[in-house]
Tab-separated table of N, CA and C in Angstrom:
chain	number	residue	atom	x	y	z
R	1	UNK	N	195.777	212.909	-21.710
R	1	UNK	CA	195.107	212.347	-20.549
R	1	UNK	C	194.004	211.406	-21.018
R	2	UNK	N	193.960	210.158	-20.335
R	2	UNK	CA	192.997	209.387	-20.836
R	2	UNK	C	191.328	210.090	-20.623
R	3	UNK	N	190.524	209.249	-20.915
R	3	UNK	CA	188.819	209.756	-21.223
R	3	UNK	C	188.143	209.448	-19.358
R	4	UNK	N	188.931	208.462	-18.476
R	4	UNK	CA	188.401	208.157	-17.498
R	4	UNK	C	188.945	209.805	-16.687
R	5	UNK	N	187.725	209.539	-16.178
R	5	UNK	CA	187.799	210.935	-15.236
R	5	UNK	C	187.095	210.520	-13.518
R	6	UNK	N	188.093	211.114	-12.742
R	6	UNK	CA	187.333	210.669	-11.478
R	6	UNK	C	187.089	211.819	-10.587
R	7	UNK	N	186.044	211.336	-9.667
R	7	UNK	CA	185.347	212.060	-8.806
R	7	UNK	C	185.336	211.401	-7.280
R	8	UNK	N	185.724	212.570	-6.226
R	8	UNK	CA	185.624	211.991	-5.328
R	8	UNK	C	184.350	211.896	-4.341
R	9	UNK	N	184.057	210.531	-3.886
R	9	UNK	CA	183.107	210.006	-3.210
R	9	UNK	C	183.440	210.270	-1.950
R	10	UNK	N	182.754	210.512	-0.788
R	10	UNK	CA	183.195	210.093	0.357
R	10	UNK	C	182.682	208.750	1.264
R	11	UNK	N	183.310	208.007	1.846
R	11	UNK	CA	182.741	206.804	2.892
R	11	UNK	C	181.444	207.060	3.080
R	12	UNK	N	181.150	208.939	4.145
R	12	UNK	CA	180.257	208.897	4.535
R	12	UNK	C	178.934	209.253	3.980
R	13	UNK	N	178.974	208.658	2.682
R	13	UNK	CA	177.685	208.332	1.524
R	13	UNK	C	176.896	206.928	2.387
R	14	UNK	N	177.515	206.295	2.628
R	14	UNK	CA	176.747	205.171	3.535
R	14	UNK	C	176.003	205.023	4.761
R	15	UNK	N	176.774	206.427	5.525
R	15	UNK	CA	175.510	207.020	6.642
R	15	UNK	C	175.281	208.038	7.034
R	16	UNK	N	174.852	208.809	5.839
R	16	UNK	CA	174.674	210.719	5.411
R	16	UNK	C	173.380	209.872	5.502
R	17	UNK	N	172.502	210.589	6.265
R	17	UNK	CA	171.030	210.749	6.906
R	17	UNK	C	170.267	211.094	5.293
R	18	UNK	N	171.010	211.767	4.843
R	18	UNK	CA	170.029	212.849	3.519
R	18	UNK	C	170.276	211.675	2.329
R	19	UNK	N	171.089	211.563	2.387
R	19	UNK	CA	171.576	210.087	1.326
R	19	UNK	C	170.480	208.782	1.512
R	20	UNK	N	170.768	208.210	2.825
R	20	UNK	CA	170.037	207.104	3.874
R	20	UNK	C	168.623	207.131	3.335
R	21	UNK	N	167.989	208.277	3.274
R	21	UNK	CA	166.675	208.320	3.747
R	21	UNK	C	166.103	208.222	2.033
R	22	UNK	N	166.566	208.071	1.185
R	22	UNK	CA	166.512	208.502	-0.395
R	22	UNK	C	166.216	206.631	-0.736
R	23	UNK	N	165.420	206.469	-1.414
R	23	UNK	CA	165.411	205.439	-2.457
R	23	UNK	C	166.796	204.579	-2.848
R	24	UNK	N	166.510	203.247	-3.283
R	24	UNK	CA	167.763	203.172	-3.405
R	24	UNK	C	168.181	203.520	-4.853
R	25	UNK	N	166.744	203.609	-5.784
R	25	UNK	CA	166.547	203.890	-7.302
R	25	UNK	C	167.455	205.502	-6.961
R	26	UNK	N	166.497	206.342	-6.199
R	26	UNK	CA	167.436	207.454	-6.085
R	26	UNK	C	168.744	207.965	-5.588
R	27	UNK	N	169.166	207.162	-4.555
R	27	UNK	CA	170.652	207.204	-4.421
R	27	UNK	C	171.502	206.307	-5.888
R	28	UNK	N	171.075	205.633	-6.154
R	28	UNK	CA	171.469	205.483	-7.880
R	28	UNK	C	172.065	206.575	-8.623
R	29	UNK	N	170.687	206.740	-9.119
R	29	UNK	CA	170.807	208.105	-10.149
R	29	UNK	C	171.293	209.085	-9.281
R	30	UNK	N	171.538	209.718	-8.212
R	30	UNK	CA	172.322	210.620	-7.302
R	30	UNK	C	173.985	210.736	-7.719
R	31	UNK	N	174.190	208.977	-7.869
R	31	UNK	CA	175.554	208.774	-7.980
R	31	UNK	C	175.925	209.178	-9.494
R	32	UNK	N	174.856	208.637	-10.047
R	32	UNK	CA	174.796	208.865	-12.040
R	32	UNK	C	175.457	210.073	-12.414
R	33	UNK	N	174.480	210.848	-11.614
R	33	UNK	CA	174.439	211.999	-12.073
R	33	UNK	C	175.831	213.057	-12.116
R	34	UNK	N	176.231	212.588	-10.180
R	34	UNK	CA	177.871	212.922	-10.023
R	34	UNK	C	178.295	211.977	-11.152
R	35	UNK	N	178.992	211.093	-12.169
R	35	UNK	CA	179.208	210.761	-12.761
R	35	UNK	C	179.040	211.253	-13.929
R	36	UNK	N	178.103	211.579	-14.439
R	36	UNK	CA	177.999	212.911	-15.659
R	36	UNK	C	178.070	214.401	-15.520
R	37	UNK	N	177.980	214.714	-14.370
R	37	UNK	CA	179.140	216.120	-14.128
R	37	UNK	C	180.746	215.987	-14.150
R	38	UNK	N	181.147	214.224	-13.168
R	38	UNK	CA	182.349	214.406	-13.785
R	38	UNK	C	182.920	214.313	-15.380
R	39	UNK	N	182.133	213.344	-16.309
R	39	UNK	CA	182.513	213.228	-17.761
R	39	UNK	C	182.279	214.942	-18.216
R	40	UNK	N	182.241	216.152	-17.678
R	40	UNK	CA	182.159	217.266	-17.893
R	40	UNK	C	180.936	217.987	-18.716
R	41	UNK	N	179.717	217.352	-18.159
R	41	UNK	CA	178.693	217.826	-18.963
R	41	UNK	C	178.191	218.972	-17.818
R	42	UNK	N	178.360	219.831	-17.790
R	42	UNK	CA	177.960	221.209	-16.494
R	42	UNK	C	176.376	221.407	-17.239
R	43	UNK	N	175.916	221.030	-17.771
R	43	UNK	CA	174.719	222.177	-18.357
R	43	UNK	C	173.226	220.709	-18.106
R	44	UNK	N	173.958	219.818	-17.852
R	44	UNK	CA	173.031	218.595	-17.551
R	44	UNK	C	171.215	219.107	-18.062
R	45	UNK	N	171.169	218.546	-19.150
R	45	UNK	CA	169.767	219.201	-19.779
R	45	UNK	C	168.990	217.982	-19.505
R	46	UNK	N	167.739	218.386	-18.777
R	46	UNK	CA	167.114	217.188	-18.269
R	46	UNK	C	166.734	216.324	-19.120
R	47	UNK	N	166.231	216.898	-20.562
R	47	UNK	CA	166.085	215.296	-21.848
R	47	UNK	C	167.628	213.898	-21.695
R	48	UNK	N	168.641	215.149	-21.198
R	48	UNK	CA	169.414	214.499	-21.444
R	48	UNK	C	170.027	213.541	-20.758
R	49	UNK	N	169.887	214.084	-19.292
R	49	UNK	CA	169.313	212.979	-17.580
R	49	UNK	C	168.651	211.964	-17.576
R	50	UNK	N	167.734	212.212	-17.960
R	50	UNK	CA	166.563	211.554	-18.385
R	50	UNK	C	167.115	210.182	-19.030
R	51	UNK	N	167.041	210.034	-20.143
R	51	UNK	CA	167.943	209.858	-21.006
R	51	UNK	C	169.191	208.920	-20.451
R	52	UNK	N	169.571	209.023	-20.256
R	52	UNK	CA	171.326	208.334	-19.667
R	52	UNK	C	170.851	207.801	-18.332
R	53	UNK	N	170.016	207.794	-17.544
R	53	UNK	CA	169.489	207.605	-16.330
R	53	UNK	C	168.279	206.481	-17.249
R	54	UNK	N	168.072	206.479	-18.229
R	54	UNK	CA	167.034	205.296	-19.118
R	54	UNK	C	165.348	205.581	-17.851
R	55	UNK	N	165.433	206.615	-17.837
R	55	UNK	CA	163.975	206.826	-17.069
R	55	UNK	C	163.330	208.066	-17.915
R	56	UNK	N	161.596	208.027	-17.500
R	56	UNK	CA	161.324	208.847	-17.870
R	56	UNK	C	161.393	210.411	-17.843
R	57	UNK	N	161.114	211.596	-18.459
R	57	UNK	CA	161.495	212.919	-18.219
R	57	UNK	C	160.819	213.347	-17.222
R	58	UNK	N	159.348	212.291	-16.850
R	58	UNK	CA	158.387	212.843	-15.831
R	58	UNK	C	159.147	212.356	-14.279
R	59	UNK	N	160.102	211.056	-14.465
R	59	UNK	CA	160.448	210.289	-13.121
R	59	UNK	C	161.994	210.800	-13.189
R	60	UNK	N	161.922	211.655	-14.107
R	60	UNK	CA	163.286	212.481	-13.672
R	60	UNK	C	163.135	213.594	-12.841
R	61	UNK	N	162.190	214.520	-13.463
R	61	UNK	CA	161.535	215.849	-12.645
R	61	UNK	C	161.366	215.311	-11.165
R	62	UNK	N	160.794	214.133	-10.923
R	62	UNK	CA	160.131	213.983	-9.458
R	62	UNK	C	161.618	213.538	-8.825
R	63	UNK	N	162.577	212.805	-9.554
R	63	UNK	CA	163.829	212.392	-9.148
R	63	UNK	C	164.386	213.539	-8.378
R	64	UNK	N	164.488	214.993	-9.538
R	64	UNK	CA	165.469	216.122	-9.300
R	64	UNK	C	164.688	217.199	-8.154
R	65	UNK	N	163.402	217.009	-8.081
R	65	UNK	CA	162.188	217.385	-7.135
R	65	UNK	C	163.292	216.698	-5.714
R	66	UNK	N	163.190	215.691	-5.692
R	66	UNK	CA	163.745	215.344	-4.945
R	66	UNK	C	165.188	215.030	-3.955
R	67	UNK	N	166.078	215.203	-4.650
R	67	UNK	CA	167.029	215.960	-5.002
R	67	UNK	C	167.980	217.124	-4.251
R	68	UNK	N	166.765	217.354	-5.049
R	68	UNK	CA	167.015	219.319	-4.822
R	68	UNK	C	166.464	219.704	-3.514
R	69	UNK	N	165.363	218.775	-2.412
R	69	UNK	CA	164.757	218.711	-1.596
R	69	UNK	C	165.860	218.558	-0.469
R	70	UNK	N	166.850	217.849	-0.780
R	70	UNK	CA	168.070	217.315	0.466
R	70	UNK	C	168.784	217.949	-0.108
R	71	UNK	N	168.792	218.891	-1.045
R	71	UNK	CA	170.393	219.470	-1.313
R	71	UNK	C	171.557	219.121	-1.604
R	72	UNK	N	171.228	217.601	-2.418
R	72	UNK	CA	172.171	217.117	-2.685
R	72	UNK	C	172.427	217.518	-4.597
R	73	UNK	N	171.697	218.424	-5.104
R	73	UNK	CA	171.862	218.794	-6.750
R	73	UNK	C	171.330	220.513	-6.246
R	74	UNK	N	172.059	221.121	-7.372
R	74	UNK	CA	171.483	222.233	-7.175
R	74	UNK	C	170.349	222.487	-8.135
C-alpha cells in the first residue's frame, strides 16, 4: 500500500459553528493535526505538534487549550 493515507473530511467543516468560530491559523492546524493522526502518529507528543505545525510549544498549548475547548481534539 502506498505511504498516502486518507482521512475523511466532511463538507460540513465550512459551516460547523465550532469550526466557524476558530481562527483561521486555528482551523489550520485543526486540519494538520487530523492529518498527522492520519500518517498514524496516535501518541501526538506536543514537542512534536509543535514542531510540524512550525509554531511555538507555548502557541501550541494555547492552540490545544483551545481545541479541546470545542471538542474538536481530545
Amino acid at each position: 500500500m502506498s505511504g498516502n493515507r486518507w482521512f475523511r473530511m466532511y463538507g460540513e467543516f465550512l459551516t460547523d459553528p465550532k469550526v466557524q468560530m476558530l481562527s483561521e491559523a486555528d482551523q489550520r492546524r485543526f486540519i494538520m493535526v487530523m492529518c498527522m493522526r492520519s500518517n498514524g502518529d496516535v501518541t501526538l507528543h506536543d514537542e512534536n505538534v509543535a514542531f510540524q505545525l512550525r509554531i511555538s510549544d507555548e502557541e501550541w498549548a494555547a492552540t490545544k487549550l483551545r481545541l479541546r475547548a470545542k471538542s474538536l481534539i481530545g
